[in-house]
Coordinates of C-alpha atoms in Angstrom, one line a residue:
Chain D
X1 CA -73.8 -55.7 -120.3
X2 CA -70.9 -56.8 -122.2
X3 CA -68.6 -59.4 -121.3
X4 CA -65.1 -59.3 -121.8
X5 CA -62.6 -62.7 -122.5
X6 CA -59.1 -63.1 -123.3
X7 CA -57.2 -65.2 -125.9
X8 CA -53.3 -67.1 -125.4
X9 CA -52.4 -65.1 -128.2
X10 CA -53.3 -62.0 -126.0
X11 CA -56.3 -59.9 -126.9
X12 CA -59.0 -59.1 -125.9
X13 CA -62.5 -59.2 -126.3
X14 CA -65.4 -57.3 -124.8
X15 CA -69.0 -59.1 -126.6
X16 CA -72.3 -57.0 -126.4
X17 CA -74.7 -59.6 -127.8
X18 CA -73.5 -60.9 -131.3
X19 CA -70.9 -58.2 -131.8
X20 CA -66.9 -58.5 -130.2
X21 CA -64.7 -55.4 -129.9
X22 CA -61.0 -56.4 -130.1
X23 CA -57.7 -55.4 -128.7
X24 CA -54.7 -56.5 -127.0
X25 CA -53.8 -56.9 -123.7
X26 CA -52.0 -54.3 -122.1
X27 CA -49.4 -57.3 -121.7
X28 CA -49.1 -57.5 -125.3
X29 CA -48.3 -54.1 -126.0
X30 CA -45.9 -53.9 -123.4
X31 CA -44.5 -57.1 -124.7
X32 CA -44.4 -55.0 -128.1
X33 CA -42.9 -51.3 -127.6
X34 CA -43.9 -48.1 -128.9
X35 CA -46.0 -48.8 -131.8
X36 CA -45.9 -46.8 -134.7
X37 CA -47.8 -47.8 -137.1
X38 CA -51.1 -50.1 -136.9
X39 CA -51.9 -52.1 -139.9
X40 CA -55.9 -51.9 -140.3
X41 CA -58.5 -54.4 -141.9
X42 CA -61.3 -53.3 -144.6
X43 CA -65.0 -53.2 -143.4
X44 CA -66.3 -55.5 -144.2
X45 CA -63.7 -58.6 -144.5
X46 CA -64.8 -61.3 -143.2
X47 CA -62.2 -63.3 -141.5
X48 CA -61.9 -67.0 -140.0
X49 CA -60.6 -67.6 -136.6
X50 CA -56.9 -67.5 -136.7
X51 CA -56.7 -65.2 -140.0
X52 CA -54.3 -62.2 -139.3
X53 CA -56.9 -59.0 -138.9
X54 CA -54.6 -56.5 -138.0
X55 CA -50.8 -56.1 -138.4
X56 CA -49.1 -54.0 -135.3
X57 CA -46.0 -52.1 -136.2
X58 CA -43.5 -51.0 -133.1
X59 CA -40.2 -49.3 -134.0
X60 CA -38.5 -52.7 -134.9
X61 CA -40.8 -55.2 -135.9
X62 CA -44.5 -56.0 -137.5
X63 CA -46.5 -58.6 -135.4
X64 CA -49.8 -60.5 -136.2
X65 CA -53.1 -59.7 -134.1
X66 CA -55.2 -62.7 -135.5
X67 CA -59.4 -63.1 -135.1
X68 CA -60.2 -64.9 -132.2
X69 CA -63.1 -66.0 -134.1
X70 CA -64.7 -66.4 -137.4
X71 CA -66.9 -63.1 -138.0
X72 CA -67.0 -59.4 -140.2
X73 CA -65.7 -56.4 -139.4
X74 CA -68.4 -53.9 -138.9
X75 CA -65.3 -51.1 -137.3
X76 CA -62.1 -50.1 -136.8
X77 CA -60.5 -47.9 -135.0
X78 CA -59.5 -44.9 -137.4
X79 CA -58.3 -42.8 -134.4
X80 CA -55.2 -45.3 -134.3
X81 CA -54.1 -44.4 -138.0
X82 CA -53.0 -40.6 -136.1
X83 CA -51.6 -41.7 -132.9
X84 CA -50.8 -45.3 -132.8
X85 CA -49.3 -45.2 -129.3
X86 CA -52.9 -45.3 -128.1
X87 CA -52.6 -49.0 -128.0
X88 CA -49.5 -48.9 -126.0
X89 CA -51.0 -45.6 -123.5
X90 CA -55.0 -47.1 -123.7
X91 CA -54.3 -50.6 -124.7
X92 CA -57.7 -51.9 -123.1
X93 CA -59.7 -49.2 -123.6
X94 CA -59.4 -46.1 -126.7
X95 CA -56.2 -48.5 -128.1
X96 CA -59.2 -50.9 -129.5
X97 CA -58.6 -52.1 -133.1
X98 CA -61.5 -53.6 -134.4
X99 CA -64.9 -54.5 -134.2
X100 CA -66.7 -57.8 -135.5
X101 CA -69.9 -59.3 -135.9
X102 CA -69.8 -63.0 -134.9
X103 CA -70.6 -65.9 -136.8
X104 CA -71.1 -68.2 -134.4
X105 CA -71.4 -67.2 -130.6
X106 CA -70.9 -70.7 -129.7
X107 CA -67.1 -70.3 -130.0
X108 CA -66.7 -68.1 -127.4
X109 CA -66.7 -71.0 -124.8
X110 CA -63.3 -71.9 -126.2
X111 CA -61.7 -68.5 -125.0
X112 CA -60.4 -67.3 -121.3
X113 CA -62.1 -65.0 -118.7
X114 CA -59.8 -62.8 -117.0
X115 CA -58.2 -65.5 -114.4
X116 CA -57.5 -68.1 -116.7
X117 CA -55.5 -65.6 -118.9
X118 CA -54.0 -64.0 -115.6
X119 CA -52.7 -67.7 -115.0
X120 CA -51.4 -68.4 -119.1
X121 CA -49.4 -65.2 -118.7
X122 CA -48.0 -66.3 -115.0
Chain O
X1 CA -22.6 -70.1 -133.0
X2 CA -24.7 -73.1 -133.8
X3 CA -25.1 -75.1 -131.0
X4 CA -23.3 -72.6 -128.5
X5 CA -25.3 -71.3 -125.1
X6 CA -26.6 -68.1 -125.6
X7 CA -23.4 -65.6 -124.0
X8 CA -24.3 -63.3 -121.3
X9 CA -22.7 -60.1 -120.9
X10 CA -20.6 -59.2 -117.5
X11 CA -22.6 -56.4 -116.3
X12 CA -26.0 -58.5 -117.3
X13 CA -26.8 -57.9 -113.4
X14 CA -26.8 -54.1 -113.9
X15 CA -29.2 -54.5 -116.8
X16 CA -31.7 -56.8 -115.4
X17 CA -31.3 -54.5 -112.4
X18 CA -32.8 -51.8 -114.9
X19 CA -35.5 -53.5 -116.0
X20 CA -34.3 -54.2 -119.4
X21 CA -36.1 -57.0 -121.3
X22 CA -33.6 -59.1 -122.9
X23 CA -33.2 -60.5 -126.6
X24 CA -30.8 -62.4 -128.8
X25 CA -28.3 -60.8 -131.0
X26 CA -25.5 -62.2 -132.7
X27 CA -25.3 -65.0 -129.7
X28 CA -25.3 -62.9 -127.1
X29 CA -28.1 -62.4 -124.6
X30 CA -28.8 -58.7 -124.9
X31 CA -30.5 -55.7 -123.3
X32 CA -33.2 -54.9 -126.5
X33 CA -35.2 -52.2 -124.2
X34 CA -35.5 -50.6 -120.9
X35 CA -38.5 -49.2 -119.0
X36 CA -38.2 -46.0 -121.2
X37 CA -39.2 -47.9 -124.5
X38 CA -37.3 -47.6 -127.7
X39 CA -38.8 -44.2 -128.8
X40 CA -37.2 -42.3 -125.2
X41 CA -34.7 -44.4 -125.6
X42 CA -33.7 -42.7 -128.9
X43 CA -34.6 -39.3 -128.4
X44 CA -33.2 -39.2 -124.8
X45 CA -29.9 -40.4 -127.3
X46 CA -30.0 -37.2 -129.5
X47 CA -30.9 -35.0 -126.9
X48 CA -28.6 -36.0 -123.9
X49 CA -26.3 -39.0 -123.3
X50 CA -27.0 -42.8 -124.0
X51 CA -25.2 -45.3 -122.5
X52 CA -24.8 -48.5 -124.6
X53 CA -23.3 -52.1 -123.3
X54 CA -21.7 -53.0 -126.4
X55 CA -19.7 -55.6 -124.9
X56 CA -20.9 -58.6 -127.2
X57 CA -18.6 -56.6 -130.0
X58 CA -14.7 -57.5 -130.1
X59 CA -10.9 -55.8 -129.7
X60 CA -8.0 -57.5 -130.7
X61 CA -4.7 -56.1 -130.3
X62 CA -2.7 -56.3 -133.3
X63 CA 1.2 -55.7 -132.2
X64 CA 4.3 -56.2 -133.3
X65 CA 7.4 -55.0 -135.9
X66 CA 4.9 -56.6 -138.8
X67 CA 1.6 -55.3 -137.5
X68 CA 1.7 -52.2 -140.0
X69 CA 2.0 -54.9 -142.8
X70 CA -0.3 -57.1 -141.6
X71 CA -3.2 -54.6 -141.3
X72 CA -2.4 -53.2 -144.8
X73 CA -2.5 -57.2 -146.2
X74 CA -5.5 -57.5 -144.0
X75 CA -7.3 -54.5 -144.7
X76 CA -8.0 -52.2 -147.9
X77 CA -6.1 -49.7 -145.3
X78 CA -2.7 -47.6 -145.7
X79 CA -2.0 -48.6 -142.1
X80 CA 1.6 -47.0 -142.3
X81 CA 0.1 -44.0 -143.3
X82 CA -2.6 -43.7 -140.1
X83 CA -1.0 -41.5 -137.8
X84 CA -1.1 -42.4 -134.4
X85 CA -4.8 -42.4 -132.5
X86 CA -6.1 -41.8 -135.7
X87 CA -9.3 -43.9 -136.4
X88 CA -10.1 -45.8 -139.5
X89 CA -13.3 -47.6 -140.8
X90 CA -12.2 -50.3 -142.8
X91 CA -13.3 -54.4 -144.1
X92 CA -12.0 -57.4 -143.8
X93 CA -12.1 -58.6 -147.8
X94 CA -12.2 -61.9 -149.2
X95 CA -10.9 -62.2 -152.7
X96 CA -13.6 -61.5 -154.3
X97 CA -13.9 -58.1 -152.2
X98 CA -16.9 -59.7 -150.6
X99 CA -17.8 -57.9 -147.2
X100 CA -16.3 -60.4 -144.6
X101 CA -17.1 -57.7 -141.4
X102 CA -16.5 -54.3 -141.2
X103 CA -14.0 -52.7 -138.8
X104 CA -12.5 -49.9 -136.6
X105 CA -9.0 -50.0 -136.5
X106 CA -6.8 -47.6 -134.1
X107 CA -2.9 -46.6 -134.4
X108 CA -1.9 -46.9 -130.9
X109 CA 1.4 -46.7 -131.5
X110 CA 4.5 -46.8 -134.2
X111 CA 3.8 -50.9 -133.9
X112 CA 0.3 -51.3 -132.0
X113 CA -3.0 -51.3 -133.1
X114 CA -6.5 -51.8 -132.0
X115 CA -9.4 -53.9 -134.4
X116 CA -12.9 -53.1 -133.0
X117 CA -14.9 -56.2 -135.1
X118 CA -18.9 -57.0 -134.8
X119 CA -20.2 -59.5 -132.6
X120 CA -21.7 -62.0 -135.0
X121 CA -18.1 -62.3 -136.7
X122 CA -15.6 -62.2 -134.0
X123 CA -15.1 -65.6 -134.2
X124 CA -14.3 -65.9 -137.8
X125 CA -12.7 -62.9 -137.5
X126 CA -10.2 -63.9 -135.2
X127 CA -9.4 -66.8 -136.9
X128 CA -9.4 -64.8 -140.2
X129 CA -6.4 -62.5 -139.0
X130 CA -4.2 -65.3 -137.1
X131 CA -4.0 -67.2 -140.4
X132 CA -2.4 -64.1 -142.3
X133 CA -0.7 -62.9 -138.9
X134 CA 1.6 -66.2 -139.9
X135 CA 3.1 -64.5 -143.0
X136 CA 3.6 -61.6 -140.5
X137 CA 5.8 -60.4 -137.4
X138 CA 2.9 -60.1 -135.4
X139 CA 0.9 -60.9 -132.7
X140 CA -3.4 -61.0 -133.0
X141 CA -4.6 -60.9 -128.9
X142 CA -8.2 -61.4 -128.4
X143 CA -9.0 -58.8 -125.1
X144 CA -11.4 -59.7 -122.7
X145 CA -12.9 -56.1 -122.0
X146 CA -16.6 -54.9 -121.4
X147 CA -17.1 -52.2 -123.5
X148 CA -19.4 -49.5 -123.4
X149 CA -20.5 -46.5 -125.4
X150 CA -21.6 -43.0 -124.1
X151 CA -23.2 -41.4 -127.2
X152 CA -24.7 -38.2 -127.7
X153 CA -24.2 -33.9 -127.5
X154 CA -24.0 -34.3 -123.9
X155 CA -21.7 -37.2 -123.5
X156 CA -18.0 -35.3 -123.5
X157 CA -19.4 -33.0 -120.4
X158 CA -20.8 -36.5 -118.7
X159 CA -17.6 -38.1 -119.1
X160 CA -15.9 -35.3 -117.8
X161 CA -18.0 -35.1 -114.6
X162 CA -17.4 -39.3 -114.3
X163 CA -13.8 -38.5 -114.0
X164 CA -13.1 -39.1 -117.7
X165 CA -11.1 -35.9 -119.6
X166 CA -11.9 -36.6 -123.4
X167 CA -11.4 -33.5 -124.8
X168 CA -8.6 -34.1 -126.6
X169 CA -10.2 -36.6 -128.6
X170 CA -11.5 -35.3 -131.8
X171 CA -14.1 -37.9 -134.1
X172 CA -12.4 -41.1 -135.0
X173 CA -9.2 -40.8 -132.8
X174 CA -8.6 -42.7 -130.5
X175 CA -5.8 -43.8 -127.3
X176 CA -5.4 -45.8 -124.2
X177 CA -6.4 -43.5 -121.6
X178 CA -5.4 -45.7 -118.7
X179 CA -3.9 -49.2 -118.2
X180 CA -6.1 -51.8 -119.9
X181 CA -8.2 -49.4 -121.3
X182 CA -9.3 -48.7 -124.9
X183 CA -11.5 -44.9 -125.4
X184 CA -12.2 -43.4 -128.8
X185 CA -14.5 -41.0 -130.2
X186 CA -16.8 -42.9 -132.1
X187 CA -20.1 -44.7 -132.0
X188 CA -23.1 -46.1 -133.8
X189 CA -25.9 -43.3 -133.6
X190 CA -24.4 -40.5 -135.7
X191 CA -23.9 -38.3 -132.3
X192 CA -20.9 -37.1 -131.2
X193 CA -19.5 -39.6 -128.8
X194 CA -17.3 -42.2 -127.0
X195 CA -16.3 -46.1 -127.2
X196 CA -14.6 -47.0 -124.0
X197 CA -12.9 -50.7 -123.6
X198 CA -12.1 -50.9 -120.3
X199 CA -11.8 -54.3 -117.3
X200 CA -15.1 -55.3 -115.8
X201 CA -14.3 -53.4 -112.0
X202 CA -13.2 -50.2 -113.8
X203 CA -16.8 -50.9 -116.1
X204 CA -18.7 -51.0 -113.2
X205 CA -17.5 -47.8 -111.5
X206 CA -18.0 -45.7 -114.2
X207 CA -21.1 -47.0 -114.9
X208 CA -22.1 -46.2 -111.5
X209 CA -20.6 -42.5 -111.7
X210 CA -22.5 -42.1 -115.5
X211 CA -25.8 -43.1 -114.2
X212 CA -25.9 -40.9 -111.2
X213 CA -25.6 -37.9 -113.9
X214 CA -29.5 -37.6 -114.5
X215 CA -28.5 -36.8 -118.1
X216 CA -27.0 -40.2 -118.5
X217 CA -29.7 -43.4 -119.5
X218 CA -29.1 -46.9 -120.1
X219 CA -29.9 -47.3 -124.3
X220 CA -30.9 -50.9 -125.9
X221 CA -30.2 -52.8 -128.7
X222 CA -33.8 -51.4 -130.3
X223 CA -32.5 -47.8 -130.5
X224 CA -29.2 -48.6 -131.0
X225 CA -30.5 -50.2 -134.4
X226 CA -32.8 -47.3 -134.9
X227 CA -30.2 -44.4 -134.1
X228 CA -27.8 -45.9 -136.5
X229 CA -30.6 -46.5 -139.6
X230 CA -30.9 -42.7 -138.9
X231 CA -27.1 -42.2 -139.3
X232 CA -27.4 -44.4 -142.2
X233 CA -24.5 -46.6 -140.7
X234 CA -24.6 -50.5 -141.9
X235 CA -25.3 -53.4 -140.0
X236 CA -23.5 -56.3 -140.8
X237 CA -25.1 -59.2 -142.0
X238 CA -27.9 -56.7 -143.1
X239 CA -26.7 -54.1 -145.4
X240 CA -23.4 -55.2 -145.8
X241 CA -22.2 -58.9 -146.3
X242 CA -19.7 -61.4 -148.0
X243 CA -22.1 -60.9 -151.2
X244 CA -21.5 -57.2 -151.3
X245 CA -18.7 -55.1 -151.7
X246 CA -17.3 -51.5 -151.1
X247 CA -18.5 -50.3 -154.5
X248 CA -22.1 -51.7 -154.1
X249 CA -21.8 -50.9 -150.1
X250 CA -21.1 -47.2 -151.4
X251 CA -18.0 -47.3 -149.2
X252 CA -15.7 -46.6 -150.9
X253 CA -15.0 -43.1 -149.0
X254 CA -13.4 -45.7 -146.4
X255 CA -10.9 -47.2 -149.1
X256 CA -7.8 -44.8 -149.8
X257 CA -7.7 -43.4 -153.3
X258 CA -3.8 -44.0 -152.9
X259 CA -4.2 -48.0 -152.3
X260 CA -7.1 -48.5 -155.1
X261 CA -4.5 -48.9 -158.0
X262 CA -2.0 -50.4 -156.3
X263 CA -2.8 -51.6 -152.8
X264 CA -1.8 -55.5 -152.0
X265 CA -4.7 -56.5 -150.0
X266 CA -6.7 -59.0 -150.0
X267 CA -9.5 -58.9 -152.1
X268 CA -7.4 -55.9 -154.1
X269 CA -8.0 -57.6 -157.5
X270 CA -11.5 -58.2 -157.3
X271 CA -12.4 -54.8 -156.2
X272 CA -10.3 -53.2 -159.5
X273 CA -12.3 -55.5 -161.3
X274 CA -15.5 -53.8 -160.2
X275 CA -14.2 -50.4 -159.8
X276 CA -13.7 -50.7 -163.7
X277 CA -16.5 -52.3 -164.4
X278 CA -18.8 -50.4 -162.3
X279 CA -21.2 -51.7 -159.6
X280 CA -24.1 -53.9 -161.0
X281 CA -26.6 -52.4 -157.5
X282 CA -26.0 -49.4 -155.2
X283 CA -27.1 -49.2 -151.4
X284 CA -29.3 -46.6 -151.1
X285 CA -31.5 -44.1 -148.6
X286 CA -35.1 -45.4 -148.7
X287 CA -38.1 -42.8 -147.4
X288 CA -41.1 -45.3 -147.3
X289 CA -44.1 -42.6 -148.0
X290 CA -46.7 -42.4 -145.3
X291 CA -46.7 -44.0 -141.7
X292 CA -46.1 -47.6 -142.4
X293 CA -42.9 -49.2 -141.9
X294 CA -40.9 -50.9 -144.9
X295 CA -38.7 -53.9 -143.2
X296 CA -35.5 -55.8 -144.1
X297 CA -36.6 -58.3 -146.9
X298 CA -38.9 -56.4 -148.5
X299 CA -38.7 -56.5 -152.3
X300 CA -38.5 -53.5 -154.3
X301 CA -40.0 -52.3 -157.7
X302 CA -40.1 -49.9 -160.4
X303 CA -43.3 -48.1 -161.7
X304 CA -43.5 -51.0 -164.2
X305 CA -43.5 -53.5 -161.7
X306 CA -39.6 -54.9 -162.7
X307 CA -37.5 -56.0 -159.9
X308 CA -35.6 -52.8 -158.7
X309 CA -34.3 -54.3 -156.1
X310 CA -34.3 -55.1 -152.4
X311 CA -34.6 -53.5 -148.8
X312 CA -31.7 -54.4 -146.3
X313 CA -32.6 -52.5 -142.9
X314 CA -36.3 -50.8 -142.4
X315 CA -37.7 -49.3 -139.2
X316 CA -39.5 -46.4 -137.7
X317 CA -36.8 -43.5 -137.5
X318 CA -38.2 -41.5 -134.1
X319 CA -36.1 -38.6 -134.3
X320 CA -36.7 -38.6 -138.8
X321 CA -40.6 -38.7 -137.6
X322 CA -41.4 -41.4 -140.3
X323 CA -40.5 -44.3 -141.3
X324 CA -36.9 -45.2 -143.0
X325 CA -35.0 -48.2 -144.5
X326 CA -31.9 -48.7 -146.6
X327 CA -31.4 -51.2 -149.4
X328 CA -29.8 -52.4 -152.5
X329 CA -31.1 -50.7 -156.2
X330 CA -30.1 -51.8 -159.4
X331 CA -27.6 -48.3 -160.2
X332 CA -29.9 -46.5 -163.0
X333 CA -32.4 -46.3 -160.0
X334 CA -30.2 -45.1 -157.3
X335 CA -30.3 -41.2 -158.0
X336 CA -32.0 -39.8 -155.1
X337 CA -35.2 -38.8 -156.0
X338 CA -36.1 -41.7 -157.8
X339 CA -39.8 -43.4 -157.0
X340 CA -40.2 -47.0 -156.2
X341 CA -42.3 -49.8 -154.2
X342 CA -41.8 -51.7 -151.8
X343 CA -43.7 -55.1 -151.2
X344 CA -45.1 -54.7 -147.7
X345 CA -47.3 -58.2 -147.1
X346 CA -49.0 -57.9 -150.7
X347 CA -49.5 -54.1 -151.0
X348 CA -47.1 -51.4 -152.6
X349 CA -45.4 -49.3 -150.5
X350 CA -44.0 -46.3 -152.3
X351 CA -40.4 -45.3 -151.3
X352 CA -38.5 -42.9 -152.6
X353 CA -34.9 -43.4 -152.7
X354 CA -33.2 -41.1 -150.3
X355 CA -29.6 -39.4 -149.4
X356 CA -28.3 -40.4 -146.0
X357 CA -28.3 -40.0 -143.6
X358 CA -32.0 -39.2 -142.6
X359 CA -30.7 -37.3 -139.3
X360 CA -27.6 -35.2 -139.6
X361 CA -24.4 -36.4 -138.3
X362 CA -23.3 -34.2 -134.9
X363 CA -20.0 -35.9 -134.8
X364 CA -16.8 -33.4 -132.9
X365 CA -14.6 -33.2 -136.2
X366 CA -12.5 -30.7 -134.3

């Protein structure tokens, strides 16, 4: 059964045993715009908490989607390169952007569950 | 602005009451989207009628038996020669033909004008024009207007239906339909279209009679930025700036061939001087290849990897269907056609430099 958490930087994350799929928040892309172009990572990269995985592109301006935590990227989601506005329509759900394999499971302690990221966004 | 509050704009009740999120521009708190987003935003623009509070941006009043010879010191305009309600886009120079801001000036009359300047420069602006108004018999009057714009194919047949006749207008004229108001047909989205200065009360009833028209939409600052990166129109302190010029700024079309030789304005010398010479950079069209956007900043090269050049304006052009950007090229490169690449966060971008605008311009020539 997979668990999902939040970060303050707004994604989030739903963990089936060691691996983490990734998105933002349906806050975040509101927060965002249209998108039109999404940015992705190589299989493969391995990536440090806080390294910028993913680079979100709406009509005006690029943002930084960073790894909540240090892992690989086993997947991403190619179905974004065609119709970026997925994140904006399926944020949460087909508007995923990657999935990692992580290093050390221990870290997700330090992230939110759905309440405490209710509260950081007010 | 340094150190100023953040302005608010009169109707910023009406916005908030539209659900627009807000953002700063120029020092002004500003409607940057509405529920719609950017991309309906736009398209609702080229399709029906967007309606723009543009109220951040300035109109002076330039009056008086001088103001003709003012405008023409001021201005690298034949301001005798405008007839009256004829439009002009013109500069304000400095002497070395640097880009100070870039105007819209109106003949209201045989002595009265009207200076529409940008936001971020108003200021400067203002102060700019007094100190040669002194050498002048004229008068520079600051008006304290909101001002709004009603762009696109439908926006003559919305007007009209508001109450407002203007027909007679054709693109870049201008008059004073009413007391205290300011209308010309003109805008910043390459659609045919209105400006309208006009006093807060008379804003808000016509902004009430516009938005009951189903065709009519509020538009942000997002796709106002994208509509006119389309249009290939230049934003201030972007694509054109004190360190370019009208040559480099490839617009000249805006600078009389008559006043080139011997025009007396400021900045007159200088821009000889490079006339002669020829332009060192041009700005240019830039059509990023694939999806991904090429921003402002961006650093542009050749096949060989040699500076080329930079990017000024870059976005997503919704109506274009891919990306677009304008920048400066070194002036061997600027033939359209030409390949180059532009630095996107480490990786190559091709571009290919590009004729503007992207989207045709629907303006009512008459």
């Amino acid at each position: 059964m997979a668990k999902t958490y939040f970060t303050e930087d707004h994604e989030w994350l739903s963990v089936d045993g060691n691996v983490a799929t990734v998105g933002i928040t349906d806050y975040a892309q509101e927060q965002l715009g249209d998108l039109v172009f999404v940015d992705l990572p190589e299989v493969g990269r391995k990536l440090a908490k806080g390294d910028t995985a993913v680079v979100v592109e709406s009509v005006k301006a690029a943002s930084d989607v960073y790894a909540p935590l240090d892992g690989e990227i086993i997947e991403v989601n190619g179905a974004l390169s065609g119709d970026p506005a997925l994140v904006n329509s399926a944020a949460t759900t087909d508007g995923w952007l990657w999935k990692m394999k992580l290093a050390d499971e221990s870290q997700l302690a330090g992230l939110l569950d759905e309440a405490g990221y209710k509260a950081h966004i007010g | 602005m340094t150190g100023d509050a953040t302005k608010t704009l009169p109707l910023e009740d009406l916005h908030q009451a539209a659900g627009a999120k807000f953002g700063t521009f120029a020092g002004w708190s500003m409607p940057v989207t509405y529920p719609a987003g950017v991309m309906k935003e736009h398209q609702h623009t080229r399709e029906h009628v967007g309606l723009f509070d543009i109220s951040h941006m300035k109109l002076f009043a330039v009056s008086g038996a001088g103001a003709t010879a003012l405008l023409t010191r001021a201005c690298p305009i034949d301001a005798e020669a405008l007839q009256v309600s004829q439009s002009k886009l013109t500069f304000f120079l400095n002497e070395e033909a640097g880009i100070l801001d870039d105007l819209i000036v109106t003949r209201l009359g045989a002595d009265r004008f009207m200076v529409v300047a940008n936001a971020g420069n108003a200021v400067a602006d203002e102060a700019h024009l007094k100190a040669i108004a002194k050498d002048f018999d004229a008068k520079v009057e600051p008006l304290d207007r909101v001002f709004l714009a009603i762009q696109g194919p439908e926006a003559e047949a919305a007007l009209a239906k508001a109450g407002i006749d203007g027909s007679s207008l054709t693109f870049m004229h201008g008059f004073e339909p009413r007391p205290n108001w300011f209308m010309s047909r003109s805008g910043y989205t390459g659609e045919d279209g209105f400006e309208i200065g006009l006093p807060e009360a008379d804003a808000r009833a016509l902004v009430a009679r516009l938005l009951a028209d189903e065709r009519a939409m509020w538009i942000g600052l997002a796709a106002r930025d994208s509509l006119r990166l389309e249009a290939g129109l230049c934003l201030h302190g972007n694509d054109i700036s004190p360190d370019t010029d009208p040559v480099s700024g490839a617009l000249m079309w805006a600078v009389p061939k008559e006043i080139r030789a011997s025009g007396t304005f400021i900045g007159a010398e200088a821009l000889r001087a490079i006339l002669e010479k020829g332009a060192g950079r041009k700005r240019v069209g830039l059509k990023p290849e694939g999806r991904q956007p090429v921003r402002g900043g961006a650093a542009l090269f050749d096949a060989d990897g040699n500076s080329a050049g930079i990017v000024t304006s870059g976005g997503f052009g919704p109506s274009a269907g891919h990306p677009v950007a304008m920048g400066y090229v070194s002036t061997p490169l600027a033939k359209a056609g030409t390949k180059l690449f532009a630095d996107v966060r480490g990786t190559k971008v091709p571009v290919e430099v590009s004729a503007l605008p992207f989207t045709p311009h629907r303006y009512r020539k008459g």
